[in-house]
JSON list of C-alpha atoms in Angstrom, two decimals:
[
{"chain": "A", "resi": 519, "resn": "UNK", "atom": "CA", "xyz": [19.37, -0.74, 16.33]},
{"chain": "A", "resi": 520, "resn": "UNK", "atom": "CA", "xyz": [17.98, -0.98, 13.00]},
{"chain": "A", "resi": 521, "resn": "UNK", "atom": "CA", "xyz": [16.79, 2.38, 11.17]},
{"chain": "A", "resi": 522, "resn": "UNK", "atom": "CA", "xyz": [15.29, 2.07, 7.50]},
{"chain": "A", "resi": 523, "resn": "UNK", "atom": "CA", "xyz": [14.87, 4.61, 5.07]},
{"chain": "A", "resi": 524, "resn": "UNK", "atom": "CA", "xyz": [12.32, 2.49, 3.02]},
{"chain": "A", "resi": 525, "resn": "UNK", "atom": "CA", "xyz": [12.26, 4.18, -0.60]},
{"chain": "A", "resi": 526, "resn": "UNK", "atom": "CA", "xyz": [9.95, 4.25, -3.18]},
{"chain": "A", "resi": 527, "resn": "UNK", "atom": "CA", "xyz": [7.82, 5.98, -6.11]},
{"chain": "A", "resi": 528, "resn": "UNK", "atom": "CA", "xyz": [4.43, 6.40, -5.56]},
{"chain": "A", "resi": 529, "resn": "UNK", "atom": "CA", "xyz": [2.39, 2.88, -5.67]},
{"chain": "A", "resi": 530, "resn": "UNK", "atom": "CA", "xyz": [5.41, 1.19, -4.85]},
{"chain": "A", "resi": 531, "resn": "UNK", "atom": "CA", "xyz": [4.23, -0.54, -1.78]},
{"chain": "A", "resi": 532, "resn": "UNK", "atom": "CA", "xyz": [5.83, 1.34, 1.08]},
{"chain": "A", "resi": 533, "resn": "UNK", "atom": "CA", "xyz": [2.81, 1.86, 3.52]},
{"chain": "A", "resi": 534, "resn": "UNK", "atom": "CA", "xyz": [2.12, -2.05, 2.74]},
{"chain": "A", "resi": 535, "resn": "UNK", "atom": "CA", "xyz": [5.60, -3.29, 3.39]},
{"chain": "A", "resi": 536, "resn": "UNK", "atom": "CA", "xyz": [6.29, -0.58, 6.22]},
{"chain": "A", "resi": 537, "resn": "UNK", "atom": "CA", "xyz": [3.55, -2.04, 8.39]},
{"chain": "A", "resi": 538, "resn": "UNK", "atom": "CA", "xyz": [4.78, -5.32, 7.54]},
{"chain": "A", "resi": 539, "resn": "UNK", "atom": "CA", "xyz": [8.23, -4.71, 8.57]},
{"chain": "A", "resi": 540, "resn": "UNK", "atom": "CA", "xyz": [6.82, -2.80, 11.79]},
{"chain": "A", "resi": 541, "resn": "UNK", "atom": "CA", "xyz": [5.12, -5.71, 12.90]},
{"chain": "A", "resi": 542, "resn": "UNK", "atom": "CA", "xyz": [8.37, -8.20, 12.13]},
{"chain": "A", "resi": 543, "resn": "UNK", "atom": "CA", "xyz": [10.54, -6.22, 13.51]},
{"chain": "A", "resi": 544, "resn": "UNK", "atom": "CA", "xyz": [8.80, -4.08, 15.96]},
{"chain": "A", "resi": 545, "resn": "UNK", "atom": "CA", "xyz": [9.99, -0.72, 14.46]},
{"chain": "A", "resi": 546, "resn": "UNK", "atom": "CA", "xyz": [8.27, 2.65, 14.66]},
{"chain": "A", "resi": 547, "resn": "UNK", "atom": "CA", "xyz": [7.14, 3.81, 11.21]},
{"chain": "A", "resi": 548, "resn": "UNK", "atom": "CA", "xyz": [7.62, 7.72, 11.11]},
{"chain": "A", "resi": 549, "resn": "UNK", "atom": "CA", "xyz": [5.95, 9.25, 8.21]},
{"chain": "A", "resi": 550, "resn": "UNK", "atom": "CA", "xyz": [6.55, 12.46, 7.59]},
{"chain": "A", "resi": 551, "resn": "UNK", "atom": "CA", "xyz": [2.85, 12.95, 6.30]},
{"chain": "A", "resi": 552, "resn": "UNK", "atom": "CA", "xyz": [1.54, 11.43, 9.25]},
{"chain": "A", "resi": 553, "resn": "UNK", "atom": "CA", "xyz": [4.05, 13.62, 11.71]},
{"chain": "A", "resi": 554, "resn": "UNK", "atom": "CA", "xyz": [2.72, 16.94, 9.66]},
{"chain": "A", "resi": 555, "resn": "UNK", "atom": "CA", "xyz": [-0.93, 15.80, 10.03]},
{"chain": "A", "resi": 556, "resn": "UNK", "atom": "CA", "xyz": [-0.32, 15.23, 14.35]},
{"chain": "A", "resi": 557, "resn": "UNK", "atom": "CA", "xyz": [1.58, 18.51, 14.28]},
{"chain": "A", "resi": 558, "resn": "UNK", "atom": "CA", "xyz": [-0.80, 20.58, 12.53]},
{"chain": "A", "resi": 559, "resn": "UNK", "atom": "CA", "xyz": [-3.88, 18.83, 13.93]},
{"chain": "A", "resi": 560, "resn": "UNK", "atom": "CA", "xyz": [-2.65, 19.52, 17.69]},
{"chain": "A", "resi": 561, "resn": "UNK", "atom": "CA", "xyz": [-1.55, 22.91, 16.94]},
{"chain": "A", "resi": 562, "resn": "UNK", "atom": "CA", "xyz": [1.57, 22.75, 18.22]},
{"chain": "A", "resi": 563, "resn": "UNK", "atom": "CA", "xyz": [4.60, 25.52, 17.48]},
{"chain": "A", "resi": 564, "resn": "UNK", "atom": "CA", "xyz": [5.75, 23.50, 14.70]},
{"chain": "A", "resi": 565, "resn": "UNK", "atom": "CA", "xyz": [2.33, 22.62, 13.46]},
{"chain": "A", "resi": 566, "resn": "UNK", "atom": "CA", "xyz": [1.76, 26.49, 13.07]},
{"chain": "A", "resi": 567, "resn": "UNK", "atom": "CA", "xyz": [5.02, 26.99, 11.53]},
{"chain": "A", "resi": 568, "resn": "UNK", "atom": "CA", "xyz": [4.15, 24.30, 9.02]},
{"chain": "A", "resi": 569, "resn": "UNK", "atom": "CA", "xyz": [0.64, 25.43, 8.62]},
{"chain": "A", "resi": 570, "resn": "UNK", "atom": "CA", "xyz": [1.86, 29.07, 8.05]},
{"chain": "A", "resi": 571, "resn": "UNK", "atom": "CA", "xyz": [4.36, 27.92, 4.88]},
{"chain": "A", "resi": 572, "resn": "UNK", "atom": "CA", "xyz": [1.20, 25.37, 3.50]},
{"chain": "A", "resi": 573, "resn": "UNK", "atom": "CA", "xyz": [-1.16, 28.19, 3.32]},
{"chain": "A", "resi": 574, "resn": "UNK", "atom": "CA", "xyz": [1.05, 30.24, 1.69]},
{"chain": "A", "resi": 575, "resn": "UNK", "atom": "CA", "xyz": [1.67, 27.48, -0.84]},
{"chain": "A", "resi": 576, "resn": "UNK", "atom": "CA", "xyz": [5.47, 27.22, 0.05]},
{"chain": "A", "resi": 577, "resn": "UNK", "atom": "CA", "xyz": [7.42, 24.18, 0.92]},
{"chain": "A", "resi": 578, "resn": "UNK", "atom": "CA", "xyz": [7.78, 23.62, 4.55]},
{"chain": "A", "resi": 579, "resn": "UNK", "atom": "CA", "xyz": [11.96, 24.24, 5.42]},
{"chain": "A", "resi": 580, "resn": "UNK", "atom": "CA", "xyz": [13.66, 21.03, 6.55]},
{"chain": "A", "resi": 581, "resn": "UNK", "atom": "CA", "xyz": [14.42, 22.71, 9.76]},
{"chain": "A", "resi": 582, "resn": "UNK", "atom": "CA", "xyz": [10.37, 22.85, 10.66]},
{"chain": "A", "resi": 583, "resn": "UNK", "atom": "CA", "xyz": [10.42, 18.69, 9.45]},
{"chain": "A", "resi": 584, "resn": "UNK", "atom": "CA", "xyz": [13.46, 17.68, 11.12]},
{"chain": "A", "resi": 585, "resn": "UNK", "atom": "CA", "xyz": [12.00, 19.35, 14.47]},
{"chain": "A", "resi": 586, "resn": "UNK", "atom": "CA", "xyz": [9.06, 17.51, 13.90]},
{"chain": "A", "resi": 587, "resn": "UNK", "atom": "CA", "xyz": [11.52, 14.26, 13.34]},
{"chain": "A", "resi": 588, "resn": "UNK", "atom": "CA", "xyz": [13.39, 14.95, 16.58]},
{"chain": "A", "resi": 589, "resn": "UNK", "atom": "CA", "xyz": [10.42, 15.32, 18.58]},
{"chain": "A", "resi": 590, "resn": "UNK", "atom": "CA", "xyz": [8.96, 11.83, 17.63]},
{"chain": "A", "resi": 591, "resn": "UNK", "atom": "CA", "xyz": [12.60, 10.25, 17.97]},
{"chain": "A", "resi": 592, "resn": "UNK", "atom": "CA", "xyz": [12.93, 11.94, 21.52]},
{"chain": "A", "resi": 593, "resn": "UNK", "atom": "CA", "xyz": [9.21, 10.75, 22.33]},
{"chain": "A", "resi": 594, "resn": "UNK", "atom": "CA", "xyz": [10.17, 6.96, 21.47]},
{"chain": "A", "resi": 595, "resn": "UNK", "atom": "CA", "xyz": [13.94, 6.40, 22.62]},
{"chain": "A", "resi": 596, "resn": "UNK", "atom": "CA", "xyz": [12.61, 2.82, 23.80]},
{"chain": "A", "resi": 597, "resn": "UNK", "atom": "CA", "xyz": [12.02, 1.27, 20.44]},
{"chain": "A", "resi": 598, "resn": "UNK", "atom": "CA", "xyz": [14.03, -1.02, 18.68]},
{"chain": "A", "resi": 599, "resn": "UNK", "atom": "CA", "xyz": [14.66, 1.02, 15.80]},
{"chain": "A", "resi": 600, "resn": "UNK", "atom": "CA", "xyz": [13.02, 3.08, 13.11]},
{"chain": "A", "resi": 601, "resn": "UNK", "atom": "CA", "xyz": [11.17, 3.30, 9.79]},
{"chain": "A", "resi": 602, "resn": "UNK", "atom": "CA", "xyz": [11.42, 6.51, 7.85]},
{"chain": "A", "resi": 603, "resn": "UNK", "atom": "CA", "xyz": [8.73, 6.70, 4.93]},
{"chain": "A", "resi": 604, "resn": "UNK", "atom": "CA", "xyz": [8.70, 10.06, 3.26]},
{"chain": "A", "resi": 605, "resn": "UNK", "atom": "CA", "xyz": [11.96, 11.31, 4.50]},
{"chain": "A", "resi": 606, "resn": "UNK", "atom": "CA", "xyz": [14.60, 12.04, 3.24]},
{"chain": "A", "resi": 607, "resn": "UNK", "atom": "CA", "xyz": [13.70, 13.06, 0.31]},
{"chain": "A", "resi": 608, "resn": "UNK", "atom": "CA", "xyz": [16.75, 15.74, -0.56]},
{"chain": "A", "resi": 609, "resn": "UNK", "atom": "CA", "xyz": [20.29, 15.13, 0.10]},
{"chain": "A", "resi": 610, "resn": "UNK", "atom": "CA", "xyz": [20.09, 18.22, 2.46]},
{"chain": "A", "resi": 611, "resn": "UNK", "atom": "CA", "xyz": [17.39, 16.17, 4.24]},
{"chain": "A", "resi": 612, "resn": "UNK", "atom": "CA", "xyz": [19.56, 13.02, 4.31]},
{"chain": "A", "resi": 613, "resn": "UNK", "atom": "CA", "xyz": [22.42, 14.61, 5.99]},
{"chain": "A", "resi": 614, "resn": "UNK", "atom": "CA", "xyz": [19.97, 16.40, 8.80]},
{"chain": "A", "resi": 615, "resn": "UNK", "atom": "CA", "xyz": [18.89, 12.80, 9.46]},
{"chain": "A", "resi": 616, "resn": "UNK", "atom": "CA", "xyz": [22.34, 11.37, 9.62]},
{"chain": "A", "resi": 617, "resn": "UNK", "atom": "CA", "xyz": [23.16, 14.28, 12.06]},
{"chain": "A", "resi": 618, "resn": "UNK", "atom": "CA", "xyz": [19.99, 14.11, 14.23]},
{"chain": "A", "resi": 619, "resn": "UNK", "atom": "CA", "xyz": [20.77, 10.15, 14.47]},
{"chain": "A", "resi": 620, "resn": "UNK", "atom": "CA", "xyz": [24.33, 10.74, 15.37]},
{"chain": "A", "resi": 621, "resn": "UNK", "atom": "CA", "xyz": [23.47, 12.99, 18.29]},
{"chain": "A", "resi": 622, "resn": "UNK", "atom": "CA", "xyz": [21.70, 9.63, 19.66]},
{"chain": "A", "resi": 623, "resn": "UNK", "atom": "CA", "xyz": [24.71, 7.83, 18.55]},
{"chain": "A", "resi": 624, "resn": "UNK", "atom": "CA", "xyz": [22.41, 5.97, 15.84]},
{"chain": "A", "resi": 625, "resn": "UNK", "atom": "CA", "xyz": [22.82, 5.86, 12.35]},
{"chain": "A", "resi": 626, "resn": "UNK", "atom": "CA", "xyz": [21.06, 5.10, 9.59]},
{"chain": "A", "resi": 627, "resn": "UNK", "atom": "CA", "xyz": [21.36, 1.37, 8.76]},
{"chain": "A", "resi": 628, "resn": "UNK", "atom": "CA", "xyz": [20.02, 0.93, 5.21]},
{"chain": "A", "resi": 629, "resn": "UNK", "atom": "CA", "xyz": [18.08, 2.64, 2.47]},
{"chain": "A", "resi": 630, "resn": "UNK", "atom": "CA", "xyz": [16.02, 0.06, 0.77]},
{"chain": "A", "resi": 631, "resn": "UNK", "atom": "CA", "xyz": [14.57, 0.84, -2.66]},
{"chain": "A", "resi": 632, "resn": "UNK", "atom": "CA", "xyz": [11.39, -0.47, -4.00]},
{"chain": "A", "resi": 633, "resn": "UNK", "atom": "CA", "xyz": [12.57, -0.83, -7.49]},
{"chain": "A", "resi": 634, "resn": "UNK", "atom": "CA", "xyz": [9.20, -0.72, -9.77]},
{"chain": "A", "resi": 635, "resn": "UNK", "atom": "CA", "xyz": [8.69, 0.36, -13.55]},
{"chain": "A", "resi": 636, "resn": "UNK", "atom": "CA", "xyz": [6.91, 2.87, -14.64]},
{"chain": "A", "resi": 637, "resn": "UNK", "atom": "CA", "xyz": [4.08, 1.07, -16.13]},
{"chain": "A", "resi": 638, "resn": "UNK", "atom": "CA", "xyz": [3.59, -0.82, -13.12]},
{"chain": "A", "resi": 639, "resn": "UNK", "atom": "CA", "xyz": [3.03, 2.18, -10.71]},
{"chain": "A", "resi": 640, "resn": "UNK", "atom": "CA", "xyz": [0.81, 3.70, -13.28]},
{"chain": "A", "resi": 641, "resn": "UNK", "atom": "CA", "xyz": [-1.67, 0.48, -13.44]},
{"chain": "A", "resi": 642, "resn": "UNK", "atom": "CA", "xyz": [-1.03, 0.37, -9.64]},
{"chain": "A", "resi": 643, "resn": "UNK", "atom": "CA", "xyz": [-2.04, 3.57, -8.89]},
{"chain": "A", "resi": 644, "resn": "UNK", "atom": "CA", "xyz": [-5.18, 4.00, -11.36]},
{"chain": "A", "resi": 645, "resn": "UNK", "atom": "CA", "xyz": [-6.45, 0.80, -9.71]},
{"chain": "A", "resi": 646, "resn": "UNK", "atom": "CA", "xyz": [-5.79, 2.30, -6.26]},
{"chain": "A", "resi": 647, "resn": "UNK", "atom": "CA", "xyz": [-7.50, 5.66, -7.41]},
{"chain": "A", "resi": 648, "resn": "UNK", "atom": "CA", "xyz": [-10.75, 3.23, -7.55]},
{"chain": "A", "resi": 649, "resn": "UNK", "atom": "CA", "xyz": [-11.48, 3.36, -4.38]},
{"chain": "A", "resi": 650, "resn": "UNK", "atom": "CA", "xyz": [-8.93, 5.67, -2.75]},
{"chain": "A", "resi": 651, "resn": "UNK", "atom": "CA", "xyz": [-10.81, 8.79, -3.18]},
{"chain": "A", "resi": 652, "resn": "UNK", "atom": "CA", "xyz": [-7.41, 10.58, -4.01]},
{"chain": "A", "resi": 653, "resn": "UNK", "atom": "CA", "xyz": [-7.69, 12.70, -7.65]},
{"chain": "A", "resi": 654, "resn": "UNK", "atom": "CA", "xyz": [-4.06, 12.31, -7.96]},
{"chain": "A", "resi": 655, "resn": "UNK", "atom": "CA", "xyz": [-4.55, 8.63, -8.03]},
{"chain": "A", "resi": 656, "resn": "UNK", "atom": "CA", "xyz": [-6.94, 9.07, -10.95]},
{"chain": "A", "resi": 657, "resn": "UNK", "atom": "CA", "xyz": [-5.11, 10.96, -13.30]},
{"chain": "A", "resi": 658, "resn": "UNK", "atom": "CA", "xyz": [-2.44, 9.13, -15.46]},
{"chain": "A", "resi": 659, "resn": "UNK", "atom": "CA", "xyz": [-0.94, 12.59, -16.48]},
{"chain": "A", "resi": 660, "resn": "UNK", "atom": "CA", "xyz": [-0.53, 13.54, -12.73]},
{"chain": "A", "resi": 661, "resn": "UNK", "atom": "CA", "xyz": [0.58, 10.14, -11.65]},
{"chain": "A", "resi": 662, "resn": "UNK", "atom": "CA", "xyz": [3.24, 10.14, -14.14]},
{"chain": "A", "resi": 663, "resn": "UNK", "atom": "CA", "xyz": [4.57, 13.43, -13.32]},
{"chain": "A", "resi": 664, "resn": "UNK", "atom": "CA", "xyz": [4.37, 12.26, -9.46]},
{"chain": "A", "resi": 665, "resn": "UNK", "atom": "CA", "xyz": [6.74, 9.47, -10.70]},
{"chain": "A", "resi": 666, "resn": "UNK", "atom": "CA", "xyz": [8.75, 11.80, -12.66]},
{"chain": "A", "resi": 667, "resn": "UNK", "atom": "CA", "xyz": [8.81, 14.27, -9.69]},
{"chain": "A", "resi": 668, "resn": "UNK", "atom": "CA", "xyz": [10.12, 11.65, -7.36]},
{"chain": "A", "resi": 669, "resn": "UNK", "atom": "CA", "xyz": [12.74, 10.45, -9.28]},
{"chain": "A", "resi": 670, "resn": "UNK", "atom": "CA", "xyz": [14.20, 13.70, -10.07]},
{"chain": "A", "resi": 671, "resn": "UNK", "atom": "CA", "xyz": [14.19, 14.51, -6.42]},
{"chain": "A", "resi": 672, "resn": "UNK", "atom": "CA", "xyz": [14.86, 11.74, -4.44]},
{"chain": "A", "resi": 673, "resn": "UNK", "atom": "CA", "xyz": [17.83, 9.71, -6.78]},
{"chain": "A", "resi": 674, "resn": "UNK", "atom": "CA", "xyz": [20.46, 11.79, -5.33]},
{"chain": "A", "resi": 675, "resn": "UNK", "atom": "CA", "xyz": [19.24, 10.68, -1.79]},
{"chain": "A", "resi": 676, "resn": "UNK", "atom": "CA", "xyz": [19.95, 6.99, -3.00]},
{"chain": "A", "resi": 677, "resn": "UNK", "atom": "CA", "xyz": [23.20, 8.16, -4.40]},
{"chain": "A", "resi": 678, "resn": "UNK", "atom": "CA", "xyz": [23.97, 9.95, -1.07]},
{"chain": "A", "resi": 679, "resn": "UNK", "atom": "CA", "xyz": [23.43, 6.43, 0.55]},
{"chain": "A", "resi": 680, "resn": "UNK", "atom": "CA", "xyz": [24.70, 4.13, -2.24]},
{"chain": "A", "resi": 681, "resn": "UNK", "atom": "CA", "xyz": [28.20, 6.22, -1.45]},
{"chain": "A", "resi": 682, "resn": "UNK", "atom": "CA", "xyz": [28.41, 5.17, 1.86]},
{"chain": "A", "resi": 683, "resn": "UNK", "atom": "CA", "xyz": [27.90, 1.43, 1.11]},
{"chain": "A", "resi": 684, "resn": "UNK", "atom": "CA", "xyz": [23.91, 1.60, 2.91]},
{"chain": "A", "resi": 685, "resn": "UNK", "atom": "CA", "xyz": [21.33, 1.70, -0.14]},
{"chain": "A", "resi": 686, "resn": "UNK", "atom": "CA", "xyz": [20.02, -1.23, -1.73]},
{"chain": "A", "resi": 687, "resn": "UNK", "atom": "CA", "xyz": [17.26, -1.87, -4.40]},
{"chain": "A", "resi": 688, "resn": "UNK", "atom": "CA", "xyz": [14.75, -4.56, -3.90]},
{"chain": "A", "resi": 689, "resn": "UNK", "atom": "CA", "xyz": [12.81, -5.81, -7.28]},
{"chain": "A", "resi": 690, "resn": "UNK", "atom": "CA", "xyz": [9.08, -4.82, -5.85]},
{"chain": "A", "resi": 691, "resn": "UNK", "atom": "CA", "xyz": [6.91, -6.83, -8.75]},
{"chain": "A", "resi": 692, "resn": "UNK", "atom": "CA", "xyz": [5.32, -9.81, -6.99]},
{"chain": "A", "resi": 693, "resn": "UNK", "atom": "CA", "xyz": [2.85, -10.66, -4.46]},
{"chain": "A", "resi": 694, "resn": "UNK", "atom": "CA", "xyz": [3.08, -9.07, -1.19]},
{"chain": "A", "resi": 695, "resn": "UNK", "atom": "CA", "xyz": [4.37, -11.63, 0.47]},
{"chain": "A", "resi": 696, "resn": "UNK", "atom": "CA", "xyz": [7.30, -12.21, -2.05]},
{"chain": "A", "resi": 697, "resn": "UNK", "atom": "CA", "xyz": [8.41, -8.52, -2.10]},
{"chain": "A", "resi": 698, "resn": "UNK", "atom": "CA", "xyz": [8.22, -8.63, 2.18]},
{"chain": "A", "resi": 699, "resn": "UNK", "atom": "CA", "xyz": [10.61, -11.82, 2.07]},
{"chain": "A", "resi": 700, "resn": "UNK", "atom": "CA", "xyz": [13.16, -9.78, -0.01]},
{"chain": "A", "resi": 701, "resn": "UNK", "atom": "CA", "xyz": [12.83, -6.99, 2.18]},
{"chain": "A", "resi": 702, "resn": "UNK", "atom": "CA", "xyz": [13.40, -9.15, 4.82]},
{"chain": "A", "resi": 703, "resn": "UNK", "atom": "CA", "xyz": [16.50, -10.93, 3.55]},
{"chain": "A", "resi": 704, "resn": "UNK", "atom": "CA", "xyz": [18.11, -7.26, 2.92]},
{"chain": "A", "resi": 705, "resn": "UNK", "atom": "CA", "xyz": [17.39, -5.94, 6.85]},
{"chain": "A", "resi": 706, "resn": "UNK", "atom": "CA", "xyz": [18.55, -9.41, 7.65]},
{"chain": "A", "resi": 707, "resn": "UNK", "atom": "CA", "xyz": [22.11, -8.83, 6.62]},
{"chain": "A", "resi": 708, "resn": "UNK", "atom": "CA", "xyz": [22.05, -6.15, 8.75]}
]
């Protein structure tokens, strides 16, 4: 099985590349945002629990998020692997993901980070903001803050997998096809 963590700051192209990788490698794309929307939209016990935290303006505990991941993994036992998008964001989440996969006699194959300079991210997000309708894509100060939060929160996760020899950076600037080719070259080494 190929179990990938696709990593990168807002605007790095994760969503675009994940859909292409899913198609080429027959992987299941697991986005924590999608999981939250599904669980809360279907009023599941985990969805209700997550909603209670969100309504109070609190962070949803890792145990709830990992529970949602567990449900998704267990509901799809026959896939060729997974692409985790938006998770893990912290070292404790990375440890929880490793534990969940270990229970299934699996492991994270690689964390692949799309490496894009800050100025390029700002440019991409401002451009996306013209059509996305997302307020956080239209304000440069908010964009820069999101990039800084990403760096401070997620750099330890990259380091965690790097210490295991499972993290790589891929240059995330160029055409969609060029970047996809770089990602595939890394995956094909696994």
